[in-house]
GROMACS .gro file of C-alpha atoms in nm:
model
  356
    1MET     CA    1   5.113   3.185  12.892
    2SER     CA    2   5.352   3.302  12.618
    3GLY     CA    3   5.574   3.604  12.667
    4VAL     CA    4   5.726   3.890  12.471
    5HIS     CA    5   6.079   3.914  12.604
    6GLN     CA    6   6.377   4.131  12.506
    7PHE     CA    7   6.748   4.074  12.461
    8HIS     CA    8   7.049   4.302  12.429
    9PRO     CA    9   7.412   4.208  12.507
   10THR     CA   10   7.418   4.447  12.801
   11VAL     CA   11   7.166   4.671  12.973
   12SER     CA   12   7.237   4.971  13.191
   13TYR     CA   13   7.082   5.294  13.311
   14GLY     CA   14   7.103   5.596  13.086
   15ASP     CA   15   7.204   5.468  12.742
   16ALA     CA   16   6.957   5.498  12.456
   17VAL     CA   17   6.904   5.129  12.379
   18SER     CA   18   6.857   5.039  12.746
   19ASN     CA   19   6.606   5.321  12.792
   20GLN     CA   20   6.408   5.190  12.496
   21ILE     CA   21   6.415   4.835  12.634
   22LEU     CA   22   6.284   4.950  12.973
   23SER     CA   23   6.012   5.162  12.814
   24LEU     CA   24   5.904   4.876  12.590
   25GLN     CA   25   5.886   4.641  12.887
   26ARG     CA   26   5.643   4.879  13.057
   27LEU     CA   27   5.428   4.897  12.743
   28LEU     CA   28   5.432   4.521  12.688
   29ARG     CA   29   5.328   4.451  13.045
   30ARG     CA   30   5.056   4.712  13.020
   31MET     CA   31   4.933   4.533  12.709
   32GLY     CA   32   4.907   4.212  12.913
   33HIS     CA   33   5.221   4.028  12.801
   34ARG     CA   34   5.472   3.858  13.026
   35SER     CA   35   5.792   4.045  12.953
   36GLU     CA   36   6.143   4.000  13.092
   37ILE     CA   37   6.477   4.148  12.987
   38PHE     CA   38   6.777   3.926  12.917
   39CYS     CA   39   7.138   4.012  12.848
   40GLU     CA   40   7.477   3.850  12.804
   41ARG     CA   41   7.659   4.077  13.048
   42LEU     CA   42   7.453   4.181  13.348
   43PRO     CA   43   7.586   4.484  13.540
   44LEU     CA   44   7.562   4.441  13.916
   45HIS     CA   45   7.359   4.761  13.952
   46PHE     CA   46   7.100   4.622  13.710
   47ALA     CA   47   7.033   4.299  13.900
   48GLY     CA   48   6.661   4.252  13.942
   49ARG     CA   49   6.575   4.449  13.629
   50ALA     CA   50   6.732   4.201  13.385
   51ARG     CA   51   6.840   3.838  13.378
   52PRO     CA   52   7.138   3.656  13.225
   53ILE     CA   53   7.063   3.448  12.915
   54ALA     CA   54   7.168   3.138  13.113
   55GLN     CA   55   6.827   3.166  13.281
   56TYR     CA   56   6.632   3.189  12.957
   57ALA     CA   57   6.571   2.813  12.933
   58ARG     CA   58   6.299   2.835  13.200
   59TYR     CA   59   6.116   3.099  12.993
   60SER     CA   60   6.180   2.964  12.643
   61SER     CA   61   5.881   2.856  12.435
   62PRO     CA   62   5.795   2.830  12.064
   63ALA     CA   63   5.500   3.057  12.146
   64ASN     CA   64   5.724   3.336  12.280
   65ILE     CA   65   5.838   3.639  12.085
   66LEU     CA   66   6.194   3.748  12.162
   67LEU     CA   67   6.281   4.104  12.061
   68LEU     CA   68   6.651   4.119  11.971
   69HIS     CA   69   6.782   4.474  12.003
   70PHE     CA   70   7.073   4.509  11.762
   71SER     CA   71   7.308   4.807  11.772
   72LEU     CA   72   7.659   4.675  11.701
   73ARG     CA   73   7.726   4.299  11.697
   74TYR     CA   74   7.655   3.982  11.891
   75SER     CA   75   7.919   3.743  12.024
   76ALA     CA   76   7.957   3.395  11.874
   77GLU     CA   77   7.803   3.255  12.194
   78VAL     CA   78   7.492   3.469  12.155
   79MET     CA   79   7.453   3.374  11.789
   80ALA     CA   80   7.480   3.005  11.881
   81TRP     CA   81   7.222   3.053  12.158
   82LEU     CA   82   6.980   3.220  11.918
   83GLU     CA   83   7.010   2.931  11.676
   84GLN     CA   84   6.922   2.682  11.951
   85ILE     CA   85   6.619   2.838  12.117
   86PRO     CA   86   6.277   2.772  11.957
   87ASP     CA   87   6.127   3.114  12.031
   88ARG     CA   88   5.999   3.340  11.754
   89LYS     CA   89   6.248   3.618  11.696
   90VAL     CA   90   6.218   3.979  11.585
   91VAL     CA   91   6.523   4.205  11.535
   92VAL     CA   92   6.482   4.562  11.660
   93TYR     CA   93   6.744   4.749  11.459
   94HIS     CA   94   6.897   5.060  11.615
   95ASN     CA   95   7.150   5.094  11.331
   96ILE     CA   96   7.527   5.055  11.318
   97THR     CA   97   7.760   5.343  11.234
   98PRO     CA   98   7.936   5.266  10.904
   99SER     CA   99   8.278   5.121  10.978
  100ALA     CA  100   8.465   5.366  10.752
  101TYR     CA  101   8.416   5.644  11.008
  102PHE     CA  102   8.640   5.457  11.255
  103ALA     CA  103   8.935   5.404  11.020
  104GLY     CA  104   9.248   5.537  11.190
  105VAL     CA  105   9.053   5.615  11.507
  106ASN     CA  106   8.952   5.285  11.666
  107ASP     CA  107   9.021   4.953  11.495
  108ALA     CA  108   8.806   4.759  11.743
  109TYR     CA  109   8.499   4.970  11.656
  110LEU     CA  110   8.580   4.940  11.287
  111GLN     CA  111   8.589   4.560  11.306
  112ALA     CA  112   8.280   4.542  11.526
  113ALA     CA  113   8.081   4.761  11.287
  114GLN     CA  114   8.186   4.544  10.991
  115ALA     CA  115   8.100   4.225  11.178
  116GLY     CA  116   7.766   4.365  11.293
  117ARG     CA  117   7.649   4.442  10.943
  118GLU     CA  118   7.753   4.095  10.829
  119GLN     CA  119   7.553   3.946  11.117
  120LEU     CA  120   7.241   4.119  10.987
  121ASP     CA  121   7.245   3.869  10.700
  122ARG     CA  122   7.265   3.577  10.940
  123LEU     CA  123   6.998   3.720  11.166
  124ARG     CA  124   6.766   3.751  10.867
  125THR     CA  125   6.758   3.371  10.852
  126LEU     CA  126   6.675   3.343  11.225
  127ALA     CA  127   6.418   3.620  11.265
  128GLU     CA  128   6.073   3.636  11.115
  129ALA     CA  129   6.062   4.017  11.110
  130GLY     CA  130   6.277   4.326  11.143
  131TRP     CA  131   6.164   4.643  11.319
  132GLY     CA  132   6.367   4.959  11.273
  133VAL     CA  133   6.349   5.248  11.515
  134SER     CA  134   6.317   5.462  11.201
  135LYS     CA  135   6.218   5.416  10.837
  136PHE     CA  136   6.582   5.488  10.757
  137ASN     CA  137   6.683   5.177  10.950
  138CYS     CA  138   6.413   4.971  10.778
  139GLN     CA  139   6.544   5.085  10.441
  140GLU     CA  140   6.888   4.956  10.532
  141LEU     CA  141   6.741   4.619  10.630
  142ALA     CA  142   6.544   4.608  10.305
  143GLY     CA  143   6.868   4.671  10.117
  144ARG     CA  144   7.011   4.359  10.280
  145GLY     CA  145   6.719   4.140  10.177
  146TRP     CA  146   6.486   4.172  10.476
  147SER     CA  147   6.122   4.164  10.370
  148ARG     CA  148   5.891   4.170  10.675
  149LEU     CA  149   5.962   4.514  10.814
  150GLY     CA  150   5.800   4.768  11.043
  151VAL     CA  151   5.887   5.089  11.229
  152LEU     CA  152   5.890   5.094  11.609
  153PRO     CA  153   5.997   5.448  11.705
  154ILE     CA  154   6.203   5.540  12.008
  155ILE     CA  155   5.985   5.611  12.311
  156PHE     CA  156   6.041   5.950  12.471
  157ASP     CA  157   5.953   5.942  12.840
  158PRO     CA  158   5.958   6.292  12.996
  159ARG     CA  159   5.994   6.134  13.342
  160ARG     CA  160   6.359   6.064  13.263
  161TYR     CA  161   6.433   6.436  13.265
  162THR     CA  162   6.299   6.539  13.604
  163ALA     CA  163   6.640   6.557  13.774
  164ARG     CA  164   6.716   6.890  13.939
  165PRO     CA  165   6.952   7.084  13.706
  166ASP     CA  166   7.310   7.090  13.830
  167ARG     CA  167   7.365   7.426  14.000
  168LYS     CA  168   7.732   7.454  13.904
  169VAL     CA  169   7.653   7.407  13.535
  170LEU     CA  170   7.369   7.660  13.551
  171LYS     CA  171   7.581   7.916  13.732
  172ARG     CA  172   7.868   7.883  13.487
  173TRP     CA  173   7.685   7.870  13.154
  174ARG     CA  174   7.336   8.013  13.192
  175ASP     CA  175   7.419   8.363  13.060
  176GLY     CA  176   7.516   8.429  12.699
  177VAL     CA  177   7.463   8.241  12.373
  178ASN     CA  178   7.524   7.868  12.408
  179VAL     CA  179   7.533   7.636  12.107
  180LEU     CA  180   7.481   7.280  12.227
  181PHE     CA  181   7.552   6.936  12.085
  182VAL     CA  182   7.495   6.614  12.281
  183GLY     CA  183   7.645   6.286  12.170
  184ARG     CA  184   7.941   6.055  12.186
  185VAL     CA  185   8.258   6.210  12.044
  186SER     CA  186   8.265   6.001  11.727
  187PRO     CA  187   8.372   6.082  11.369
  188ASN     CA  188   8.026   6.026  11.221
  189LYS     CA  189   7.897   6.311  11.440
  190ARG     CA  190   8.128   6.550  11.250
  191PHE     CA  191   8.239   6.759  11.545
  192GLU     CA  192   8.481   6.940  11.312
  193ASP     CA  193   8.182   7.091  11.131
  194LEU     CA  194   8.041   7.208  11.463
  195ILE     CA  195   8.374   7.373  11.544
  196LEU     CA  196   8.409   7.536  11.202
  197THR     CA  197   8.054   7.671  11.222
  198PHE     CA  198   8.128   7.806  11.569
  199HIS     CA  199   8.443   7.971  11.432
  200TYR     CA  200   8.231   8.188  11.199
  201LEU     CA  201   7.969   8.246  11.467
  202LYS     CA  202   8.227   8.367  11.716
  203ARG     CA  203   8.422   8.577  11.469
  204LEU     CA  204   8.144   8.735  11.263
  205VAL     CA  205   7.807   8.701  11.437
  206ARG     CA  206   7.813   8.653  11.814
  207PRO     CA  207   8.148   8.710  11.988
  208ASP     CA  208   7.978   8.615  12.317
  209ALA     CA  209   7.890   8.264  12.197
  210ARG     CA  210   8.005   7.934  12.346
  211LEU     CA  211   8.007   7.583  12.203
  212LEU     CA  212   7.910   7.317  12.457
  213LEU     CA  213   7.996   6.962  12.340
  214VAL     CA  214   7.842   6.714  12.582
  215GLY     CA  215   7.943   6.349  12.557
  216SER     CA  216   8.207   6.089  12.627
  217ALA     CA  217   8.517   6.049  12.408
  218GLN     CA  218   8.610   5.708  12.548
  219GLY     CA  219   8.763   5.496  12.274
  220MET     CA  220   8.780   5.796  12.041
  221GLU     CA  221   9.084   5.968  12.186
  222PRO     CA  222   9.267   6.014  11.850
  223TYR     CA  223   8.962   6.193  11.712
  224LEU     CA  224   8.937   6.410  12.024
  225GLU     CA  225   9.305   6.505  11.983
  226PHE     CA  226   9.234   6.611  11.624
  227LEU     CA  227   8.940   6.823  11.738
  228ARG     CA  228   9.140   6.992  12.012
  229ALA     CA  229   9.415   7.067  11.760
  230LEU     CA  230   9.157   7.223  11.528
  231VAL     CA  231   9.028   7.445  11.810
  232GLU     CA  232   9.385   7.555  11.884
  233ARG     CA  233   9.467   7.620  11.518
  234LEU     CA  234   9.161   7.842  11.486
  235SER     CA  235   9.255   8.021  11.810
  236LEU     CA  236   8.905   7.957  11.939
  237SER     CA  237   8.799   8.022  12.294
  238ASP     CA  238   8.480   7.901  12.461
  239VAL     CA  239   8.476   7.550  12.311
  240VAL     CA  240   8.390   7.315  12.596
  241PHE     CA  241   8.427   6.935  12.584
  242THR     CA  242   8.240   6.820  12.894
  243GLY     CA  243   8.302   6.445  12.875
  244HIS     CA  244   8.040   6.210  13.017
  245VAL     CA  245   7.778   6.383  13.233
  246GLY     CA  246   7.510   6.265  13.474
  247ASP     CA  247   7.137   6.329  13.451
  248SER     CA  248   7.134   6.652  13.651
  249GLN     CA  249   7.420   6.794  13.445
  250LEU     CA  250   7.255   6.694  13.117
  251VAL     CA  251   6.934   6.867  13.218
  252ALA     CA  252   7.132   7.178  13.312
  253TYR     CA  253   7.312   7.193  12.976
  254TYR     CA  254   6.979   7.178  12.792
  255ARG     CA  255   6.845   7.451  13.022
  256CYS     CA  256   7.144   7.667  12.929
  257ALA     CA  257   7.125   7.607  12.553
  258SER     CA  258   7.027   7.879  12.307
  259VAL     CA  259   7.039   7.655  11.998
  260TYR     CA  260   7.096   7.285  11.937
  261LEU     CA  261   7.325   7.226  11.638
  262SER     CA  262   7.383   6.888  11.474
  263MET     CA  263   7.612   6.836  11.174
  264SER     CA  264   7.609   6.458  11.211
  265GLU     CA  265   7.623   6.250  10.894
  266HIS     CA  266   7.489   5.927  11.039
  267GLU     CA  267   7.210   5.887  11.295
  268GLY     CA  268   6.983   5.586  11.317
  269PHE     CA  269   6.738   5.807  11.506
  270GLY     CA  270   6.884   6.099  11.705
  271ILE     CA  271   6.748   6.107  12.061
  272PRO     CA  272   6.909   6.444  12.152
  273LEU     CA  273   6.682   6.596  11.888
  274LEU     CA  274   6.384   6.485  12.098
  275GLU     CA  275   6.553   6.606  12.415
  276SER     CA  276   6.597   6.949  12.256
  277MET     CA  277   6.228   6.953  12.164
  278HIS     CA  278   6.140   6.869  12.524
  279PHE     CA  279   6.354   7.147  12.669
  280GLY     CA  280   6.237   7.408  12.419
  281VAL     CA  281   6.571   7.442  12.239
  282PRO     CA  282   6.540   7.522  11.866
  283VAL     CA  283   6.720   7.269  11.646
  284ILE     CA  284   6.939   7.326  11.342
  285ALA     CA  285   7.050   6.998  11.187
  286TYR     CA  286   7.223   6.870  10.877
  287LYS     CA  287   6.989   6.671  10.655
  288ALA     CA  288   7.135   6.322  10.672
  289ALA     CA  289   7.034   5.965  10.758
  290ALA     CA  290   6.734   5.951  10.996
  291VAL     CA  291   6.755   6.314  11.110
  292PRO     CA  292   6.487   6.455  10.873
  293GLU     CA  293   6.253   6.171  10.970
  294THR     CA  294   6.301   6.229  11.342
  295LEU     CA  295   6.246   6.602  11.311
  296GLY     CA  296   5.934   6.534  11.102
  297GLY     CA  297   5.905   6.885  10.961
  298SER     CA  298   6.013   7.059  11.281
  299GLY     CA  299   6.340   7.237  11.353
  300ILE     CA  300   6.554   7.369  11.067
  301LEU     CA  301   6.728   7.135  10.823
  302VAL     CA  302   7.033   7.246  10.628
  303THR     CA  303   7.129   7.062  10.311
  304VAL     CA  304   7.475   7.210  10.257
  305LYS     CA  305   7.753   7.244  10.511
  306ASP     CA  306   7.811   7.613  10.454
  307HIS     CA  307   7.959   7.692  10.794
  308ALA     CA  308   7.932   8.070  10.760
  309ALA     CA  309   7.568   8.051  10.649
  310VAL     CA  310   7.478   7.820  10.936
  311ALA     CA  311   7.649   8.061  11.176
  312GLU     CA  312   7.426   8.342  11.043
  313LEU     CA  313   7.125   8.117  11.090
  314ILE     CA  314   7.220   8.057  11.454
  315GLY     CA  315   7.245   8.432  11.504
  316LEU     CA  316   6.900   8.479  11.352
  317LEU     CA  317   6.747   8.214  11.578
  318VAL     CA  318   6.897   8.378  11.885
  319GLU     CA  319   6.774   8.726  11.794
  320ASP     CA  320   6.439   8.670  11.622
  321VAL     CA  321   6.202   8.592  11.910
  322HIS     CA  322   5.900   8.527  11.685
  323LEU     CA  323   6.084   8.280  11.461
  324ARG     CA  324   6.231   8.108  11.763
  325SER     CA  325   5.893   8.065  11.930
  326GLN     CA  326   5.740   7.927  11.608
  327ILE     CA  327   6.011   7.664  11.576
  328ILE     CA  328   5.988   7.562  11.941
  329ALA     CA  329   5.609   7.526  11.916
  330ARG     CA  330   5.636   7.300  11.609
  331GLN     CA  331   5.904   7.092  11.781
  332ARG     CA  332   5.682   7.040  12.088
  333GLU     CA  333   5.403   6.926  11.857
  334ARG     CA  334   5.634   6.678  11.687
  335LEU     CA  335   5.756   6.542  12.022
  336ARG     CA  336   5.405   6.413  12.098
  337ASP     CA  337   5.453   6.147  11.828
  338PHE     CA  338   5.715   5.979  12.048
  339LEU     CA  339   5.532   5.977  12.380
  340PRO     CA  340   5.460   5.629  12.521
  341GLU     CA  341   5.090   5.628  12.432
  342ARG     CA  342   5.165   5.712  12.065
  343VAL     CA  343   5.439   5.451  12.031
  344GLU     CA  344   5.209   5.196  12.195
  345GLU     CA  345   4.984   5.230  11.890
  346HIS     CA  346   5.277   5.132  11.665
  347LEU     CA  347   5.365   4.842  11.894
  348ARG     CA  348   5.011   4.707  11.898
  349SER     CA  349   4.997   4.719  11.520
  350LEU     CA  350   5.329   4.536  11.485
  351MET     CA  351   5.225   4.273  11.737
  352LYS     CA  352   4.897   4.224  11.552
  353ASP     CA  353   5.093   4.169  11.232
  354LEU     CA  354   5.278   3.889  11.411
  355GLY     CA  355   4.951   3.741  11.527
  356ALA     CA  356   5.029   3.813  11.891
   0.00000   0.00000   0.00000
């Protein structure tokens, strides 16, 4: 019996790509396929859920389909392995942040991002199809000469957000106006625009507001220093960099949020947008990359980074109960498109196109 297996260099609990891989495995098995997960570096805590690629030989078959999740770059060893195995290959493209954003911040990320995009050309010769997690990602593949393309959206599984909200976070931040952003502290996320918008919000609209910035800054310390200096120069209070948080803390921050604000310039999808929909937090987001596609007509898109105007918009969303409820309702409707049963329809169609 042939299988539909998956590969990513490493798999862990909690990160976006790994969550998608685990969700897809459940769907594939439900559809009747044998499906295992393989990786180059297997964390000890993930033993039993995934296997090292050294074990792939016993599963390999020309009849198999191997889904290659691609989000940065593969090692030379992985590329050589892919050239040797006879399995049919499909690249699942999660996008790569353009390397220019890392200039002067992290040379290793810069080089990895450059190498990853170059590998897309090589992978095109090894894979028979490319699936983007968004149309935006497919368009990038098409621009690099890929021709057999399809969209396989991110699966949103509400069961991942059932952790009891952290009591300390709730106690500290529940009252007042909280503007939330969730994501790695990275230059493409444009945290400086979040801070500048908050400056106008705090000074002119809602003096009681806070800005909660949830996400790790590991590897981006020079950028974090710049952001902290900006906060100090503006004499801003109530700007909170939380660093990495666990599930219960993440749930608590969403429970505390009044508005979710994204000024990011590059997102291959934007999972926190879906998380905000789930928790009933109205979204204001800059219209860039895959963000409009993910929102799908929900939330509020801004086309110009007019920080003062966005601050006024935040104030309006906080105070206008009717407008707020309308936006939240539309967001909940949009979220249904990413539930497992909806994405399974996309997956079945893509598999049918492959003849599987």
